[in-house]
Coordinates of N, CA and C in Angstrom, one line a residue:
M14 N -87.2 117.8 19.5 CA -86.2 118.0 20.9 C -85.8 119.4 21.7
N15 N -86.8 119.7 22.5 CA -86.1 120.1 23.4 C -84.8 120.1 24.6
V16 N -83.9 121.2 25.2 CA -83.5 120.9 26.3 C -83.7 120.1 26.8
T17 N -85.0 120.0 28.1 CA -85.5 119.4 28.6 C -85.7 118.3 28.4
E18 N -86.0 118.4 26.9 CA -86.1 116.3 26.8 C -84.6 115.8 26.8
L19 N -84.0 116.6 25.7 CA -82.6 116.1 25.5 C -81.7 115.5 27.0
L20 N -82.1 116.4 28.0 CA -81.4 115.9 29.6 C -82.3 114.9 29.6
T21 N -82.9 115.1 29.7 CA -84.3 113.9 30.8 C -83.7 112.3 29.8
E22 N -83.3 112.5 28.4 CA -83.0 111.5 27.4 C -82.0 111.0 28.2
A23 N -81.1 112.2 28.4 CA -79.6 111.4 28.7 C -79.7 110.7 29.6
Y24 N -79.7 111.6 30.8 CA -79.5 111.2 32.6 C -80.6 109.5 32.2
G25 N -82.0 109.6 31.6 CA -83.2 108.9 31.6 C -82.4 107.5 31.5
R26 N -81.1 107.5 30.8 CA -80.4 105.2 30.5 C -79.7 105.4 31.3
L27 N -79.7 106.2 32.3 CA -78.1 105.6 32.9 C -78.7 104.9 34.2
P28 N -80.2 104.6 34.9 CA -80.6 103.4 35.6 C -80.7 102.0 35.1
D29 N -80.8 102.1 34.4 CA -80.8 100.5 33.1 C -78.9 100.0 33.0
L30 N -78.2 101.3 33.8 CA -76.4 101.0 33.3 C -76.3 100.5 34.9
V31 N -77.4 101.4 35.9 CA -76.9 100.9 37.6 C -77.5 99.4 37.2
R32 N -78.7 99.3 37.1 CA -79.3 97.9 37.6 C -78.3 97.0 36.6
T33 N -78.0 97.2 35.6 CA -77.1 95.8 34.6 C -75.6 95.1 35.4
A34 N -75.1 96.9 35.8 CA -74.3 96.4 36.4 C -73.9 95.6 37.5
V35 N -74.9 96.0 38.3 CA -75.3 95.3 39.9 C -76.1 94.6 40.4
H36 N -76.9 94.6 39.2 CA -78.1 92.8 39.3 C -77.4 91.4 39.4
G37 N -77.9 91.3 40.8 CA -77.7 89.7 41.0 C -76.2 89.7 41.5
L38 N -75.4 90.6 41.4 CA -74.4 90.6 42.6 C -74.3 90.4 43.5
T39 N -73.9 89.1 44.8 CA -73.1 89.0 46.1 C -73.0 90.6 46.5
A40 N -73.0 90.8 48.4 CA -72.2 91.9 48.6 C -70.8 91.4 48.3
E41 N -70.0 90.1 48.6 CA -69.0 90.1 48.0 C -68.5 90.4 46.3
Q42 N -69.3 90.0 45.4 CA -69.3 90.5 44.3 C -68.8 91.6 44.1
L43 N -69.2 92.4 44.7 CA -69.3 94.0 44.8 C -67.8 94.6 45.1
R44 N -67.5 94.1 46.2 CA -66.5 94.5 46.9 C -65.1 93.3 46.2
T45 N -65.3 92.8 45.7 CA -64.4 92.6 44.6 C -63.1 93.2 44.1
A46 N -62.6 93.2 43.9 CA -61.3 94.0 43.5 C -61.0 93.3 41.7
P47 N -60.5 93.8 41.2 CA -60.3 93.3 39.7 C -58.6 93.5 39.7
A48 N -57.9 91.9 39.7 CA -56.6 92.1 39.9 C -56.1 92.2 41.0
G49 N -57.7 92.2 42.8 CA -56.7 92.8 43.5 C -56.3 94.2 44.1
H50 N -56.3 95.3 43.5 CA -56.6 96.1 43.5 C -56.9 97.5 42.8
G51 N -58.0 97.3 41.8 CA -58.9 98.2 40.9 C -60.0 98.4 42.1
N52 N -60.8 99.3 40.9 CA -62.7 99.7 42.0 C -62.9 98.5 41.6
T53 N -63.9 98.1 42.4 CA -65.2 97.6 42.4 C -66.2 98.1 41.3
V54 N -67.0 97.2 41.0 CA -68.6 97.7 41.1 C -69.2 98.3 42.4
G55 N -68.9 98.3 43.2 CA -69.7 98.9 44.0 C -68.9 99.4 44.6
W56 N -68.1 100.0 44.4 CA -67.5 101.5 44.7 C -67.2 102.2 43.3
L57 N -67.5 101.6 41.9 CA -67.6 102.5 41.0 C -69.2 103.3 41.1
V58 N -70.2 102.0 41.2 CA -71.8 102.6 41.2 C -71.9 103.8 42.5
W59 N -71.4 103.9 43.2 CA -71.1 104.2 45.2 C -71.1 105.7 44.4
H60 N -69.4 105.6 43.7 CA -69.2 106.8 43.5 C -69.7 107.6 42.0
L61 N -70.2 106.9 41.3 CA -70.6 107.7 40.4 C -72.4 107.9 41.0
T62 N -72.8 107.5 41.8 CA -74.4 108.1 42.0 C -73.9 109.9 43.8
R63 N -72.7 109.1 44.3 CA -72.2 110.4 44.8 C -72.0 111.5 44.2
V64 N -71.5 111.7 43.0 CA -71.1 112.6 42.1 C -71.9 113.3 41.7
Q65 N -73.8 112.7 40.8 CA -74.9 112.7 40.7 C -75.4 113.9 41.7
D66 N -75.3 113.6 44.0 CA -75.4 113.6 44.1 C -75.5 115.2 44.7
S67 N -74.2 115.0 45.3 CA -73.4 116.3 45.1 C -73.3 117.1 44.7
H68 N -73.5 116.8 43.4 CA -73.2 118.6 42.0 C -75.0 118.8 42.1
I69 N -76.0 117.7 42.4 CA -76.9 118.4 42.5 C -77.5 119.2 43.2
A70 N -77.5 118.7 44.5 CA -78.2 119.1 45.4 C -76.8 120.1 46.6
E71 N -75.7 120.5 45.0 CA -75.1 122.3 45.0 C -76.1 122.8 44.7
L72 N -76.5 122.4 43.3 CA -76.8 123.1 41.9 C -78.9 123.5 42.7
L73 N -79.4 122.8 43.5 CA -80.2 123.2 44.2 C -80.5 123.8 44.9
G74 N -79.5 123.8 46.6 CA -79.2 124.8 47.7 C -79.7 123.1 48.6
E75 N -79.9 122.5 48.3 CA -80.5 120.5 49.2 C -79.5 120.0 50.2
E76 N -79.2 120.2 50.6 CA -78.5 118.3 51.6 C -78.7 117.1 50.9
Q77 N -77.4 116.5 50.5 CA -77.8 115.5 49.8 C -77.9 114.7 50.3
I78 N -78.6 113.5 48.7 CA -79.5 112.7 49.9 C -78.5 111.3 50.3
Y79 N -77.4 111.4 50.5 CA -77.0 110.5 50.7 C -76.3 110.7 52.7
L80 N -76.3 111.9 53.2 CA -76.8 112.0 54.4 C -77.5 111.6 55.0
A81 N -79.0 112.0 55.0 CA -80.1 111.4 55.0 C -80.5 109.6 55.9
G82 N -80.7 110.1 57.0 CA -81.2 109.1 57.1 C -80.3 107.7 57.2
D83 N -79.8 106.4 57.7 CA -78.6 104.9 57.3 C -78.2 105.0 56.2
R84 N -78.9 106.0 55.1 CA -78.1 105.7 53.4 C -76.9 105.5 53.8
A85 N -75.6 105.9 54.2 CA -74.3 106.2 53.9 C -73.6 104.6 54.8
S86 N -74.5 104.7 56.2 CA -74.2 103.1 56.8 C -74.3 101.4 55.3
R87 N -75.0 101.7 55.4 CA -75.1 101.2 53.7 C -74.5 100.8 53.1
F88 N -73.3 101.6 52.8 CA -71.8 101.4 51.9 C -70.6 101.6 53.7
G89 N -71.0 101.2 54.7 CA -69.7 101.0 55.4 C -69.3 102.4 55.9
R90 N -69.7 103.5 55.3 CA -69.7 104.7 55.6 C -70.0 105.9 56.7
K91 N -69.4 106.8 57.2 CA -70.1 107.5 57.5 C -70.6 108.6 57.5
P92 N -71.6 109.9 57.8 CA -72.5 110.5 55.7 C -71.6 111.9 56.1
D93 N -70.6 111.9 55.3 CA -69.9 112.8 55.0 C -70.1 113.9 54.2
P94 N -70.6 114.9 54.0 CA -71.1 115.0 52.1 C -69.4 115.6 51.7
D95 N -68.8 115.4 52.1 CA -67.4 116.1 50.8 C -66.4 114.3 50.2
D96 N -67.6 112.9 50.7 CA -66.7 111.8 50.3 C -67.4 111.6 49.2
T97 N -66.6 111.9 48.1 CA -67.7 111.3 47.0 C -67.1 109.8 46.1
G98 N -65.3 110.5 46.5 CA -64.5 109.1 46.1 C -63.5 109.9 45.3
Y99 N -63.2 111.2 45.1 CA -62.6 111.6 44.3 C -61.1 111.8 45.5
G100 N -60.4 111.1 44.5 CA -58.7 110.9 45.6 C -58.9 109.4 46.3
H101 N -59.8 108.6 46.2 CA -59.7 107.5 47.1 C -58.5 107.0 46.6
S102 N -57.6 106.2 47.2 CA -56.6 105.3 47.7 C -57.7 104.3 46.9
P103 N -56.2 102.9 46.9 CA -57.0 101.2 46.7 C -57.5 101.1 48.3
E104 N -57.1 101.2 49.3 CA -57.7 101.3 50.6 C -59.2 102.4 50.5
D105 N -59.0 103.6 50.5 CA -60.7 103.7 50.8 C -61.4 103.2 49.2
V106 N -61.1 102.7 48.4 CA -62.0 102.0 48.0 C -62.4 100.6 48.7
A107 N -61.8 99.7 48.4 CA -61.8 98.4 49.4 C -62.9 98.8 51.1
A108 N -62.8 100.1 51.7 CA -63.5 100.7 52.3 C -64.9 100.8 52.4
V109 N -64.9 101.2 50.3 CA -66.5 101.3 50.5 C -67.2 100.0 50.0
R110 N -68.0 99.7 51.1 CA -68.7 98.1 51.7 C -69.8 97.9 51.6
P111 N -71.2 97.8 49.9 CA -72.2 98.3 49.7 C -72.6 96.6 50.4
E112 N -73.8 97.1 51.5 CA -74.2 95.7 52.3 C -75.0 95.5 50.8
S113 N -75.6 95.5 49.9 CA -75.8 94.8 48.3 C -76.5 95.0 47.7
A114 N -77.0 94.9 46.1 CA -76.6 95.4 44.8 C -78.0 96.3 45.3
E115 N -79.2 95.7 46.3 CA -80.2 96.8 46.5 C -79.8 98.0 46.8
A116 N -78.7 98.0 48.0 CA -78.5 99.1 49.0 C -77.4 100.5 47.4
L117 N -77.1 100.2 46.3 CA -76.5 100.8 45.4 C -77.9 101.4 44.2
T118 N -78.6 100.4 44.2 CA -79.4 100.9 43.0 C -81.4 101.4 44.2
D119 N -81.4 101.7 45.4 CA -82.2 102.5 46.0 C -81.8 103.7 45.9
Y120 N -79.5 103.9 46.6 CA -79.4 105.6 46.4 C -79.4 105.9 45.1
Y121 N -79.0 105.2 44.2 CA -79.4 105.8 42.8 C -80.6 106.0 42.2
R122 N -81.5 105.2 42.4 CA -83.2 105.9 42.5 C -82.9 107.1 43.0
A123 N -83.3 107.4 44.1 CA -83.7 108.4 45.0 C -82.5 109.6 44.5
V124 N -81.3 109.2 44.0 CA -80.1 110.0 43.3 C -81.5 110.6 42.1
H125 N -81.7 109.5 41.3 CA -81.9 109.3 39.7 C -83.3 110.5 40.0
D126 N -84.0 110.1 40.8 CA -85.9 110.8 40.6 C -85.6 112.0 41.0
R127 N -84.5 112.5 41.5 CA -84.3 114.6 42.0 C -83.5 114.7 41.1
T128 N -82.7 114.2 40.3 CA -81.6 114.7 39.1 C -82.9 114.8 38.3
V129 N -83.7 113.8 37.8 CA -84.9 113.7 36.8 C -85.6 115.5 37.1
A130 N -86.7 115.2 38.0 CA -87.2 116.4 38.0 C -86.2 117.5 38.1
Y131 N -85.4 117.7 38.5 CA -84.7 118.8 38.3 C -84.4 119.4 37.0
V132 N -83.7 118.8 36.2 CA -83.6 119.1 35.0 C -85.0 119.0 33.7
S133 N -86.1 118.3 34.3 CA -86.6 118.9 34.0 C -87.7 119.8 34.1
G134 N -87.7 120.6 34.5 CA -87.3 122.0 34.7 C -87.3 123.3 34.5
L135 N -86.0 122.8 33.2 CA -85.1 124.0 33.0 C -85.2 124.4 31.7
T136 N -84.8 125.8 31.7 CA -85.1 126.2 30.7 C -84.0 125.9 29.4
A137 N -83.6 126.2 28.1 CA -82.6 126.6 27.8 C -81.4 127.8 27.9
E138 N -82.4 128.6 28.3 CA -81.6 129.6 29.3 C -81.3 129.9 30.4
A139 N -80.7 128.7 31.2 CA -81.5 128.9 32.5 C -79.6 127.7 32.4
L140 N -79.4 127.1 31.3 CA -78.0 126.8 31.8 C -76.9 127.3 31.0
D141 N -76.7 128.6 30.5 CA -75.8 129.5 30.5 C -75.6 130.3 31.9
R142 N -75.9 129.7 33.0 CA -76.5 130.8 34.2 C -74.4 129.6 34.7
V143 N -73.5 131.3 35.4 CA -72.5 130.5 35.7 C -72.8 130.3 37.5
V144 N -72.7 129.0 37.6 CA -72.3 127.7 38.7 C -71.1 127.6 39.6
D145 N -69.8 128.2 38.8 CA -68.8 127.7 39.2 C -67.3 128.9 39.2
E146 N -67.4 129.8 39.6 CA -66.7 131.0 39.4 C -64.5 130.0 39.5
A147 N -64.5 129.3 39.7 CA -63.8 128.6 40.5 C -62.2 128.5 39.1
W148 N -63.1 128.7 38.0 CA -62.9 127.8 36.8 C -62.7 128.5 35.8
D149 N -61.3 128.5 34.8 CA -61.6 129.6 33.3 C -61.7 128.6 32.0
P150 N -62.7 129.1 32.1 CA -63.8 129.7 31.6 C -64.8 129.4 33.4
P151 N -65.6 130.1 33.6 CA -66.9 129.6 34.2 C -67.3 128.6 34.3
V152 N -67.6 127.5 34.8 CA -68.4 126.8 34.6 C -70.5 127.1 34.6
T153 N -70.7 127.2 33.3 CA -72.4 127.2 33.4 C -72.7 125.9 34.0
L154 N -74.1 126.5 33.9 CA -75.5 125.2 34.3 C -75.5 124.3 33.2
G155 N -75.2 124.4 31.8 CA -74.9 123.7 30.9 C -73.9 122.4 31.1
V156 N -72.8 122.9 31.1 CA -71.4 122.7 31.4 C -71.2 121.5 32.2
R157 N -72.0 122.5 33.7 CA -71.7 120.9 35.1 C -72.9 119.6 34.5
L158 N -74.5 119.8 33.9 CA -75.0 118.9 34.1 C -73.9 117.6 32.8
V159 N -73.8 118.4 32.2 CA -73.0 117.6 30.9 C -71.9 117.0 31.7
S160 N -70.7 117.4 32.3 CA -69.9 116.9 33.4 C -70.2 115.5 34.0
I161 N -71.6 116.3 34.8 CA -72.1 114.9 35.4 C -72.0 113.5 35.2
L162 N -73.2 113.9 33.6 CA -74.1 112.9 32.4 C -72.2 112.5 32.5
D163 N -71.0 112.7 31.6 CA -70.3 112.3 31.7 C -69.2 110.9 32.3
D164 N -69.6 111.9 33.6 CA -68.9 110.9 34.9 C -69.3 109.5 35.2
D165 N -70.6 109.7 35.3 CA -71.8 108.5 35.4 C -71.7 108.1 34.3
V166 N -71.6 108.1 33.0 CA -72.0 107.0 32.2 C -70.1 106.5 31.9
Q167 N -69.5 106.9 32.4 CA -67.9 106.7 32.1 C -67.9 105.0 33.3
H168 N -68.1 105.6 34.3 CA -68.2 105.1 35.3 C -69.0 103.7 35.3
A169 N -71.0 103.9 35.0 CA -71.1 102.9 35.0 C -71.0 101.8 33.6
G170 N -70.5 102.4 32.7 CA -70.1 101.2 32.1 C -68.1 100.9 32.5
Q171 N -67.6 101.3 33.3 CA -66.6 100.7 34.0 C -67.0 99.8 35.1
A172 N -68.4 100.2 35.9 CA -69.1 98.6 36.4 C -69.5 97.4 35.6
A173 N -69.7 97.9 34.6 CA -70.1 96.7 33.7 C -68.5 95.6 33.2
Y174 N -67.9 96.4 32.7 CA -66.6 95.7 32.6 C -66.0 94.8 33.5
V175 N -66.3 95.5 35.1 CA -65.7 94.8 36.0 C -66.4 94.0 36.5
R176 N -67.7 93.9 36.5 CA -68.8 92.9 35.9 C -68.1 91.8 35.3
G177 N -68.6 91.9 34.8 CA -67.6 91.0 32.9 C -66.1 90.2 33.1
L178 N -65.8 90.9 34.3 CA -64.4 90.1 34.8 C -64.4 89.4 36.0
L179 N -66.0 90.3 36.3 CA -66.2 88.2 37.4 C -66.5 87.0 37.6

């Protein structure tokens, strides 16, 4: 298996995790916080998608998918490229209000398709390219892609757990 196949396989597992977490849930259920104050299923899936979208857009030098059309409004948000969920308070989490499970899966599908198109064209050598010098050591493309995947898998698992609490 080469690096392209590995990344495509790894990222290819996320759509089923996202779909399973939200399938059949109502808008109210997507917005229900466990114990009244935790992260909601809707916020978790929105956040994992926002992280992937913002990082991949940056790597490609393109606009985030979230900023196009009415995408942000489907979550009760304004199209802010910096609004990814990092640092959100419980009030901020509650303010992410997906209109439906389809809003989440539609957004994730668009981001996923772009991500897979991107990783399927990479070479092993490309993964050593430094993409962020703000860290010590500097972050390479390979490390960034693993970081995105790790964050998304964790949040998808959390969303599945919260779904189970509902």
